[in-house]
Short mmCIF file of C-alpha atoms in Angstrom, two decimals:
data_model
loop_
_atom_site.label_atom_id
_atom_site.label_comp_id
_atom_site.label_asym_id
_atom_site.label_seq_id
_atom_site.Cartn_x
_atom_site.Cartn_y
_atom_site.Cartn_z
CA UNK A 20 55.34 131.88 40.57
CA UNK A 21 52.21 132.35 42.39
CA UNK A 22 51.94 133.73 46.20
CA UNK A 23 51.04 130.30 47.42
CA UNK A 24 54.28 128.54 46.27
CA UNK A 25 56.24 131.67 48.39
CA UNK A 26 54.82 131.77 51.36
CA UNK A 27 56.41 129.48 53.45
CA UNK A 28 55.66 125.95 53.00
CA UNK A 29 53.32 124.69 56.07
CA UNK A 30 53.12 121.17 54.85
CA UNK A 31 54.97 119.98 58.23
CA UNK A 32 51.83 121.09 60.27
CA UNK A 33 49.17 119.79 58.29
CA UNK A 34 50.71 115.79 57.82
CA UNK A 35 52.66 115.78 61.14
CA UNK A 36 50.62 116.64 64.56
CA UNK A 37 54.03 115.52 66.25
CA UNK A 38 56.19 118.10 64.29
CA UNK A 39 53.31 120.35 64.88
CA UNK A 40 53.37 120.10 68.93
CA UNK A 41 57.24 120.09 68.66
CA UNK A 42 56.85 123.69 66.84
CA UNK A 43 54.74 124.99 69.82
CA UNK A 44 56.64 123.38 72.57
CA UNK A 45 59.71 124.65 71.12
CA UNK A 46 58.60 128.36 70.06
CA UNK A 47 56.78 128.84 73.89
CA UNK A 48 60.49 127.84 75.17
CA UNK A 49 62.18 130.42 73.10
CA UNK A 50 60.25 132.95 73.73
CA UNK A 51 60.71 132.05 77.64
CA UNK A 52 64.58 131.93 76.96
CA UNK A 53 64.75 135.30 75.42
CA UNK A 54 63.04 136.70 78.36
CA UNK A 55 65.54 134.68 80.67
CA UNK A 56 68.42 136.15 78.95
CA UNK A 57 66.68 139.91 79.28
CA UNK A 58 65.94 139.08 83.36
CA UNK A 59 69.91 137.91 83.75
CA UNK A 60 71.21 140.90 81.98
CA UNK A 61 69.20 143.30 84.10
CA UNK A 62 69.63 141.38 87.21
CA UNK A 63 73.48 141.09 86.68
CA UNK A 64 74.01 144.94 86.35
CA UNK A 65 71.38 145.70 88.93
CA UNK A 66 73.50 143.75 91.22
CA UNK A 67 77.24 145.43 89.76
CA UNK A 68 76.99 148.34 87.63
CA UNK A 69 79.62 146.30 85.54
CA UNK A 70 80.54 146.07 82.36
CA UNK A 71 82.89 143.29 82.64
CA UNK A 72 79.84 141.16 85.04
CA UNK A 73 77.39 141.65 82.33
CA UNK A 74 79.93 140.57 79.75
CA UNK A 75 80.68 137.37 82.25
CA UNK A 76 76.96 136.21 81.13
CA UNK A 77 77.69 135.72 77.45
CA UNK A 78 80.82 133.38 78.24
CA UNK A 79 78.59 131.63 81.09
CA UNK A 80 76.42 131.10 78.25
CA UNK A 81 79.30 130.13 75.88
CA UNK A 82 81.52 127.92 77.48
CA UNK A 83 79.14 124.89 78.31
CA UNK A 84 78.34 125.04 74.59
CA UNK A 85 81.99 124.91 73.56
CA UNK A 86 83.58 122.29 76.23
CA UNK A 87 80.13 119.66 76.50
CA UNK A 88 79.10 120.39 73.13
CA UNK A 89 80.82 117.30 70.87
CA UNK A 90 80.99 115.24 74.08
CA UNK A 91 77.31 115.51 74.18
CA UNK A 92 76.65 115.28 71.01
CA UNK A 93 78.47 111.87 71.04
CA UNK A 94 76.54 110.53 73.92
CA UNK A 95 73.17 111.68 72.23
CA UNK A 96 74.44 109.34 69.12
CA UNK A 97 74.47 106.62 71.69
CA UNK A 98 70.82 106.90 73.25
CA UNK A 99 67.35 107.46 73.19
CA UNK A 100 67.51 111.45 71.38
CA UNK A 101 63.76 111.31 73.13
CA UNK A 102 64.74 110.53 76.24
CA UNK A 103 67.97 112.77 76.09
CA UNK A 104 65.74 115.85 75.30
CA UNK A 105 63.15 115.19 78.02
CA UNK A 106 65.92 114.77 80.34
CA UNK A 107 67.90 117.69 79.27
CA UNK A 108 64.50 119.61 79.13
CA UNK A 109 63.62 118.89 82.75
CA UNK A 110 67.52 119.91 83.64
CA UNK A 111 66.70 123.62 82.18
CA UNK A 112 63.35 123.98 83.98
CA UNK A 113 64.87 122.57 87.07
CA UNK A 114 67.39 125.76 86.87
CA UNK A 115 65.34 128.58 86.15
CA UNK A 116 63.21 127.44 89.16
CA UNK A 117 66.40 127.84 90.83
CA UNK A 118 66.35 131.39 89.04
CA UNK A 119 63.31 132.02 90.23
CA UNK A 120 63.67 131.21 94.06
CA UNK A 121 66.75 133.29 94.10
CA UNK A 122 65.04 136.10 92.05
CA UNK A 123 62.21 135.78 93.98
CA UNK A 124 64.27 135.92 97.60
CA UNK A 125 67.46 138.00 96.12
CA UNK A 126 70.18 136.11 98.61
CA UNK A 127 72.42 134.93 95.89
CA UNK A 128 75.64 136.82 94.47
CA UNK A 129 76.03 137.30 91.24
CA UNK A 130 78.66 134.30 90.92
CA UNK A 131 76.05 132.05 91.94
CA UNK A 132 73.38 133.45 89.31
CA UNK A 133 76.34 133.03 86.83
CA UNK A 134 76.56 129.11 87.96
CA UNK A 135 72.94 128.90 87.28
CA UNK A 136 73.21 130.63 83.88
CA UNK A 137 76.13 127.64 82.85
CA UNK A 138 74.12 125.15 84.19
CA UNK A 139 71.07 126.33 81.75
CA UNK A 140 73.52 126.52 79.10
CA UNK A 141 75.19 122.83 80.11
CA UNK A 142 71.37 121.11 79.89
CA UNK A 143 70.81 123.28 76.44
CA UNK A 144 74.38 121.40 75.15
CA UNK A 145 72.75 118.04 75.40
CA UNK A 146 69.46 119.17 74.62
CA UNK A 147 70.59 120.65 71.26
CA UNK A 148 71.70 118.04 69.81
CA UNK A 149 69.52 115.59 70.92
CA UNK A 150 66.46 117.97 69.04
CA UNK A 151 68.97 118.11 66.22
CA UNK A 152 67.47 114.61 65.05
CA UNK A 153 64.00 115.58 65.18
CA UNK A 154 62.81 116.79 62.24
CA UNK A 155 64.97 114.79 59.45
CA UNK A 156 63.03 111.66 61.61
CA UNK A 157 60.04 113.13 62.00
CA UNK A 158 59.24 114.55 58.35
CA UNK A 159 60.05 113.01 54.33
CA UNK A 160 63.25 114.61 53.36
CA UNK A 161 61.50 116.65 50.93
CA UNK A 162 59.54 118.47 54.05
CA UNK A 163 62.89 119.24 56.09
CA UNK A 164 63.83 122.25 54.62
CA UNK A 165 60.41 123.19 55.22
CA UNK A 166 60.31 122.31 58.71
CA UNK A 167 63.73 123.98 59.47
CA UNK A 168 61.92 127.19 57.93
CA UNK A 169 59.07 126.94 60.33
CA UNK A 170 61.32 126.93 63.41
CA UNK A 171 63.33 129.50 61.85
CA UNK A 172 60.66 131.75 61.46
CA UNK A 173 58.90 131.63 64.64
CA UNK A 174 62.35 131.40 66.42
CA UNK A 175 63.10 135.06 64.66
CA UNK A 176 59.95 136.14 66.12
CA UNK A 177 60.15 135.24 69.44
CA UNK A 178 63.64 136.97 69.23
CA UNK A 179 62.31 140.10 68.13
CA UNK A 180 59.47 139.58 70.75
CA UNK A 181 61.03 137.97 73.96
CA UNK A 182 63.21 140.99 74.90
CA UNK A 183 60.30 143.64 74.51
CA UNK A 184 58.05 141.09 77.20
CA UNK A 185 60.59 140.04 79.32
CA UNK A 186 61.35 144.70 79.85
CA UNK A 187 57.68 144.77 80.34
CA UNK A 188 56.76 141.94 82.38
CA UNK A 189 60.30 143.21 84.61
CA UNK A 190 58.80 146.00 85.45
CA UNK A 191 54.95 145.25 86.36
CA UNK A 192 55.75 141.20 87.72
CA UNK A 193 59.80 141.38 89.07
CA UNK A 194 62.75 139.31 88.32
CA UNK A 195 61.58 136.12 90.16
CA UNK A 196 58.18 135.78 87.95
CA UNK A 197 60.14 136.28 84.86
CA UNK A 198 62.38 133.36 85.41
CA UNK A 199 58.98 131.33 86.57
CA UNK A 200 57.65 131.97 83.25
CA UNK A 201 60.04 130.85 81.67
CA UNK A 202 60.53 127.32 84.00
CA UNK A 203 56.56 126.71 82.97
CA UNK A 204 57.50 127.07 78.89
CA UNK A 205 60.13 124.15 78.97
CA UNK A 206 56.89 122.52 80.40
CA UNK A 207 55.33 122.65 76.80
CA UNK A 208 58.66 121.60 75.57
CA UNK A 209 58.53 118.50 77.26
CA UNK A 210 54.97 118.06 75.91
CA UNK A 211 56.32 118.73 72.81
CA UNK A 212 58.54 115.26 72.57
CA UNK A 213 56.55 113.43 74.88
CA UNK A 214 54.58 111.78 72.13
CA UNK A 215 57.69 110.85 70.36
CA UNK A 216 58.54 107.20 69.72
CA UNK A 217 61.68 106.12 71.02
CA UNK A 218 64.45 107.44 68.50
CA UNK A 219 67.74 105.67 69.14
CA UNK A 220 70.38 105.99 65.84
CA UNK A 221 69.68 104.68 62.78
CA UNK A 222 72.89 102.61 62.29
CA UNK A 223 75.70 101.77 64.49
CA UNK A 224 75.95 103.83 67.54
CA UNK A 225 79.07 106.22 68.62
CA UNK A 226 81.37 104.78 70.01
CA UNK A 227 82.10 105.53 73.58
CA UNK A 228 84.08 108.46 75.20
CA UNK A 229 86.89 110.31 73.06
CA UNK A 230 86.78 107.52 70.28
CA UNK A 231 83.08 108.84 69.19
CA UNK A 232 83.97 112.43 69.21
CA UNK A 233 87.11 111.75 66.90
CA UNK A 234 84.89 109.64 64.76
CA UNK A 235 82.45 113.09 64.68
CA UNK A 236 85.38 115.27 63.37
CA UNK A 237 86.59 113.00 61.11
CA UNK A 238 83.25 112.84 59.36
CA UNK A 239 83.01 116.61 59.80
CA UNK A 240 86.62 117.16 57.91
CA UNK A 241 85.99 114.31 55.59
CA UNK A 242 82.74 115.02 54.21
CA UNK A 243 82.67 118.29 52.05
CA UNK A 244 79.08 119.47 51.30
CA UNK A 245 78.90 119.83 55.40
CA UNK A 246 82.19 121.11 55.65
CA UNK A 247 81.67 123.64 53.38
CA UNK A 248 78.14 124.49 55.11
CA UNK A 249 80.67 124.99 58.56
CA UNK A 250 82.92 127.15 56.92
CA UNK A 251 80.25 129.16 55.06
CA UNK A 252 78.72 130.04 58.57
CA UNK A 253 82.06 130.55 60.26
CA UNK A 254 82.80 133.14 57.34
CA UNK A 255 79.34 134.76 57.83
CA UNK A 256 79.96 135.48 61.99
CA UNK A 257 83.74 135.10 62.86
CA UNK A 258 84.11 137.34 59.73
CA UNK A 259 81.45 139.92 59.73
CA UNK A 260 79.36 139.81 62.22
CA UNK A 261 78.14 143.49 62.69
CA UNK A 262 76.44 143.88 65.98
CA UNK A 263 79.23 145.31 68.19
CA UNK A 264 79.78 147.88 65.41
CA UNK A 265 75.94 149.45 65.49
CA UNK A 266 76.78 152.05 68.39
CA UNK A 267 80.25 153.13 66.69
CA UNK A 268 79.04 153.13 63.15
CA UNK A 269 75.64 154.90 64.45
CA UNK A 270 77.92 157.55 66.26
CA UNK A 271 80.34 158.40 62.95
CA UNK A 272 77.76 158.16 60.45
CA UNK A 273 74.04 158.67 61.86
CA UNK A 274 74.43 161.30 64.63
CA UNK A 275 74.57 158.40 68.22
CA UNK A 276 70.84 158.46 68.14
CA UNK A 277 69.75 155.91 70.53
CA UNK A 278 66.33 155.24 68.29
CA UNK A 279 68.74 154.61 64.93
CA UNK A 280 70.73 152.00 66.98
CA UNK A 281 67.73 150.35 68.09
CA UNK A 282 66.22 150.17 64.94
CA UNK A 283 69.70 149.00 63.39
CA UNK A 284 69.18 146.07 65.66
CA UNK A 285 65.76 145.22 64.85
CA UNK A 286 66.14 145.51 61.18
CA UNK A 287 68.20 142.56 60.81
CA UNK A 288 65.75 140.06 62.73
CA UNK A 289 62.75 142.60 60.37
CA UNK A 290 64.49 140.85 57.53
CA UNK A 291 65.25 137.04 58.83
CA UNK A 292 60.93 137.07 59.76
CA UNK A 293 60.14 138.09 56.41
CA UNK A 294 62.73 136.42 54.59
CA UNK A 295 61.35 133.09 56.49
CA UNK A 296 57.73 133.87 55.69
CA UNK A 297 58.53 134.05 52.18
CA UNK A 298 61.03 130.80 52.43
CA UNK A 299 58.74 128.80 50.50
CA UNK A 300 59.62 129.36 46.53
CA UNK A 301 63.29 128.76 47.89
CA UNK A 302 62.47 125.38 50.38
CA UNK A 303 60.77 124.03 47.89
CA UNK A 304 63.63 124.60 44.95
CA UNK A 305 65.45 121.27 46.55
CA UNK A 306 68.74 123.38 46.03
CA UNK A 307 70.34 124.28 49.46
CA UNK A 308 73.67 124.34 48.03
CA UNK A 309 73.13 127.49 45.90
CA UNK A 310 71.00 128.87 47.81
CA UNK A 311 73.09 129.08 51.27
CA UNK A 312 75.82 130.46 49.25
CA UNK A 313 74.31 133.22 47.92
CA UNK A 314 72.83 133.94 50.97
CA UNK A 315 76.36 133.91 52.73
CA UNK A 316 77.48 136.25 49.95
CA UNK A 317 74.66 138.60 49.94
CA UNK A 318 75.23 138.95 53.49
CA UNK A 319 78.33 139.71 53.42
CA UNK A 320 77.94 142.60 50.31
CA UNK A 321 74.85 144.36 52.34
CA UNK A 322 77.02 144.84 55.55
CA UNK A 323 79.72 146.13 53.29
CA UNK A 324 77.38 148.23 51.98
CA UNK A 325 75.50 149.15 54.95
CA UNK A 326 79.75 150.65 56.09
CA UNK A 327 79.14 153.12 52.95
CA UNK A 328 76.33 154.86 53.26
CA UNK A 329 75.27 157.80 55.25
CA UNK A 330 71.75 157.98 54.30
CA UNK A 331 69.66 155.79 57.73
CA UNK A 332 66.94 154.72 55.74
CA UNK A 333 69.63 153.26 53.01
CA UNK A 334 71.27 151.68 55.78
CA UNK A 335 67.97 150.31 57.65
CA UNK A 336 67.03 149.05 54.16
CA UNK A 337 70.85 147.39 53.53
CA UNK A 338 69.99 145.44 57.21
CA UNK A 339 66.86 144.72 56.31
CA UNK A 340 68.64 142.81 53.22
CA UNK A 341 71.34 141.18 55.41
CA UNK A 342 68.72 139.37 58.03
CA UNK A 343 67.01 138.39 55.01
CA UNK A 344 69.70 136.66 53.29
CA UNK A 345 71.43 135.08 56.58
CA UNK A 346 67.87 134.00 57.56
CA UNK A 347 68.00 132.20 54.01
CA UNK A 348 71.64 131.11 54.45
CA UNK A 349 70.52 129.54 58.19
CA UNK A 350 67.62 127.42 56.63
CA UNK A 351 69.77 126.31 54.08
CA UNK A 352 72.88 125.45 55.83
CA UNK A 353 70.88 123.78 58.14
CA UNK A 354 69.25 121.29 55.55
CA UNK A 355 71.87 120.15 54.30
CA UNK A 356 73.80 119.25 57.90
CA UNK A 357 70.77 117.40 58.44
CA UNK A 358 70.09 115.75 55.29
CA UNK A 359 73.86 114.77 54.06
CA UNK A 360 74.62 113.37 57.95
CA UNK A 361 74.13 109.64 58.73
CA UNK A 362 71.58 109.64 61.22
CA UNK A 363 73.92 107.83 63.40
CA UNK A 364 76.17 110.56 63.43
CA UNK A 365 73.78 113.45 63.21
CA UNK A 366 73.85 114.39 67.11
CA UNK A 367 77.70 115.34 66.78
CA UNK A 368 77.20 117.17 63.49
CA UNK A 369 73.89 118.85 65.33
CA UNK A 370 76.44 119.53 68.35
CA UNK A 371 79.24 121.26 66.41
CA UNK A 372 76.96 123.22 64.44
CA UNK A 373 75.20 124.40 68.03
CA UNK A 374 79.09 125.23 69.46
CA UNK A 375 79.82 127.49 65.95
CA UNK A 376 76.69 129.25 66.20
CA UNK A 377 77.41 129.74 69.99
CA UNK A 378 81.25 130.95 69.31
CA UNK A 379 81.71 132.51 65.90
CA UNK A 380 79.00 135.47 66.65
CA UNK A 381 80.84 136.31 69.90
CA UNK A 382 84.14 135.75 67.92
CA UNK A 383 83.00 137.96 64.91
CA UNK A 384 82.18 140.70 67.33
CA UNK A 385 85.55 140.71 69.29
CA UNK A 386 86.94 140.65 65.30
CA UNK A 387 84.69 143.94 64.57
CA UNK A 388 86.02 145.73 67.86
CA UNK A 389 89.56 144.73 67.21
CA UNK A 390 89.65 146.70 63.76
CA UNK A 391 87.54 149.26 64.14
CA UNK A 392 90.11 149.99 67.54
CA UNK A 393 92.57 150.09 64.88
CA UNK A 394 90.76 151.93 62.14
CA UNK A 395 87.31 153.00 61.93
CA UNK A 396 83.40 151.67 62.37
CA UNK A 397 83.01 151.55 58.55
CA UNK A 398 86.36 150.36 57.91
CA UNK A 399 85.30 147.65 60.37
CA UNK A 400 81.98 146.56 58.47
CA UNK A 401 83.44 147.00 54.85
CA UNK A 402 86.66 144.37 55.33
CA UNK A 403 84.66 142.30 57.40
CA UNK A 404 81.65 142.11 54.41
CA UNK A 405 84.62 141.36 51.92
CA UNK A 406 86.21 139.13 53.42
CA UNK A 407 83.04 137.14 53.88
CA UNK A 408 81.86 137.37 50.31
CA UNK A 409 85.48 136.39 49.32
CA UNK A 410 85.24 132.84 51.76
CA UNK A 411 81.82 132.44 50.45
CA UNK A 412 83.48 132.63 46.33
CA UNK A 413 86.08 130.37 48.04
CA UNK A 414 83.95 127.47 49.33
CA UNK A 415 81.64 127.60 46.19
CA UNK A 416 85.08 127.14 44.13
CA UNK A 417 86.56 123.90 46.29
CA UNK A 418 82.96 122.50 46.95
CA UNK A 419 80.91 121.10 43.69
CA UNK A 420 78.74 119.39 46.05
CA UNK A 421 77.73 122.72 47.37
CA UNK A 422 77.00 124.03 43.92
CA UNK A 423 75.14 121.54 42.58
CA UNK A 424 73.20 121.11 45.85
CA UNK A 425 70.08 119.04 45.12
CA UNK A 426 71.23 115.39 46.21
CA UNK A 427 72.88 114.69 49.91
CA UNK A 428 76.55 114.57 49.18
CA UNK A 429 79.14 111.74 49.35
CA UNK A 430 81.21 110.91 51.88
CA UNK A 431 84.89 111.16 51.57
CA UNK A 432 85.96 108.12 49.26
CA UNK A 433 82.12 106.76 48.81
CA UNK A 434 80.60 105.51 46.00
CA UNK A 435 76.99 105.97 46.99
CA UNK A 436 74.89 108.26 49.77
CA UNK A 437 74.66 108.22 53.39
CA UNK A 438 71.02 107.55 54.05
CA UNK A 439 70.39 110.45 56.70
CA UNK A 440 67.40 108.35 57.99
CA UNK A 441 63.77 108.08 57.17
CA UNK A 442 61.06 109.51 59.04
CA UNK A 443 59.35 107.91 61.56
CA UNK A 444 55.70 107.56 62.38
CA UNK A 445 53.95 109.90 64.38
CA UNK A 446 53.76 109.14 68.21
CA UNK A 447 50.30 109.12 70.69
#
């Protein structure tokens, strides 16, 4: 296999100049977010000194997800997704101006910045799934995966980079011109989708109100190549997500050094960049069945691992593995939502997938405290990794779709393939 066919595959950039200023839009915004997030966790404990206040920012950032998300999603499979985003877009700049103002002037309690926070994260639950439809429209189906890598890639990096700018630019600029920064990058964001044509569903719309959400979960039980991609990504976070472990594993095993920890947490996003960046020999094997499976299981077997050994550099080197393989897993799992879901139906598949990646990290860390109260750190890790690879065997077994992999799946009692939709032309 030559080096060409592993890098990742840029073929999105060079035949669509839409995708292309999506990509841009989209990184500048996440890099802006991740910066946001840094500025609200500083500014929350500068104000309290609180554990429990700086905890209250992950469920302000959780909740909107979990209550709007299918309702949104349903009302994005009723609209313009173009005019959705932009809206939703111009919502999320319109609040960290807010941010900024009160950053800037420092008059608000910290309930109020918490109000702000859900309203960010209320905009981002219609805004999700409206982007959701973007790049199965935008790009030939055999270019998806690729696309999905390219945002997966550059999101990775802009999580590995957003925290280290927003510390620095916190202590040189303030809290106020952090959250202005980041109102200017959903301005690229908004450039980003401008040039879209209008893209209302392909097929009949969702019905209104409760009925259209039902209708979402119905296709989400009853279709089983995407309900094994759920479950496969609800086993890899609900079930063994490792992050709340790091200090208590780095204390038992590695001595409480503050540098290990931090490099415990880098290696993982280390491995999702490079994994990405070498995505193409896999995006370009037309198998995201297999291929998200393993990743799920490989996942779950480093962090196992990683609760073994005592050795840093093994352990760095086990995480390193782990990002790698969920960074797979992600791009995988995330073709096939996009690719086996009627386009009419994709904003409430796009929305439910947003709502478990919101829930079953925070989840899988409450999970990780809970036993390692009970037990230990390592104990912690090694059922967790177990019991992951174990749901991942399980899936693969009840799933053939999954294992085969290579054609969009049937729906429940079909005959023949739900055309996700084709791509559209490129805008102005």
């Amino acid at each position: 296999m030559n080096l060409a066919r592993t890098l990742i595959d840029v073929r999105p950039l060079r035949t669509s100049p839409v995708f292309r200023r999506l990509l841009i839009g989209r990184t500048v915004s996440v890099l802006g977010s991740f910066m946001t997030m840094v500025t609200v966790m500083y500014q929350v404990w500068d104000m309290t000194h609180s554990t429990v206040w700086t905890g209250a920012v992950g469920l302000a950032q959780a909740l909107p997800m979990m209550v709007f998300g299918l309702i949104a999603g349903s009302w994005v499979d009723r609209g313009d997704r173009r005019r959705i985003f932009l809206l939703a877009t111009v919502g999320q700049a319109a609040v960290s101006l807010l941010l900024a103002v009160q950053g800037f002037t420092g008059h608000v309690p910290v309930v109020g910045v918490l109000a702000l926070v859900a309203a960010q994260s209320s905009c981002s639950a219609v805004g999700g799934p409206a982007a959701g439809v973007f790049v199965p429209r935008l790009l030939p189906k055999d270019q998806v995966a690729a696309g999905l890598a390219l945002q997966q890639v550059t999101g990775q990096a802009m999580m590995l980079a957003g925290p280290a700018l927003g510390g620095i630019l916190l202590g040189w600029a303030g809290i106020g011109t952090c959250y202005l920064i980041d109102a200017l990058s959903f301005g690229l964001a908004f450039y980003g989708a401008f040039g879209l044509p209008a893209l209302p569903p392909a097929g009949e719309p969702s019905r209104a109100g409760l009925h259209g959400v039902l209708d979402g979960l119905r296709f989400l039980g009853g279709h089983r190549a995407v309900r094994g991609a759920l479950i496969t990504d609800l086993a890899s976070t609900v079930l063994s997500m490792p992050t709340s472990l790091f200090p208590l594993v780095n204390a038992e095993r590695f001595g409480g050094s503050p540098r290990t920890l931090g490099l415990f947490l880098s290696a993982l996003a280390v491995g999702g960049i490079a994994a990405s960046a070498l995505s193409g020999a896999v995006t370009r094997l037309g198998r995201p069945g297999p291929v998200m499976l393993c990743g799920a299981g490989i996942w779950g077997v480093a962090l196992a691992a990683f609760g073994l050994v005592r050795d840093p550099w093994a352990g760095l080197g086990l995480l390193v593995l782990a990002g790698a393989a969920d960074a797979v897993s992600v791009i995988s799992r995330s073709t096939i939502m996009q690719t086996h879901t009627p386009d009419a139906l994709l904003g409430r598949v796009t929305a439910a997938e947003q709502i478990v990646g919101q829930a079953g990290p925070n989840l899988g860390n409450l999970r990780g405290g809970v036993v390692a109260g009970w037990t230990s750190g390592a104990t912690a890790l090694v059922s967790g990794g177990l019991l992951c690879l174990l749901a991942v065997v399980w899936v693969g077994t009840k799933t053939p779709e999954l294992r085969g992999g290579s054609v969009p799946g049937l729906y429940a009692g079909s005959t023949s393939p739900q055309p996700a939709g084709g791509p559209v032309p490129d805008g102005p």
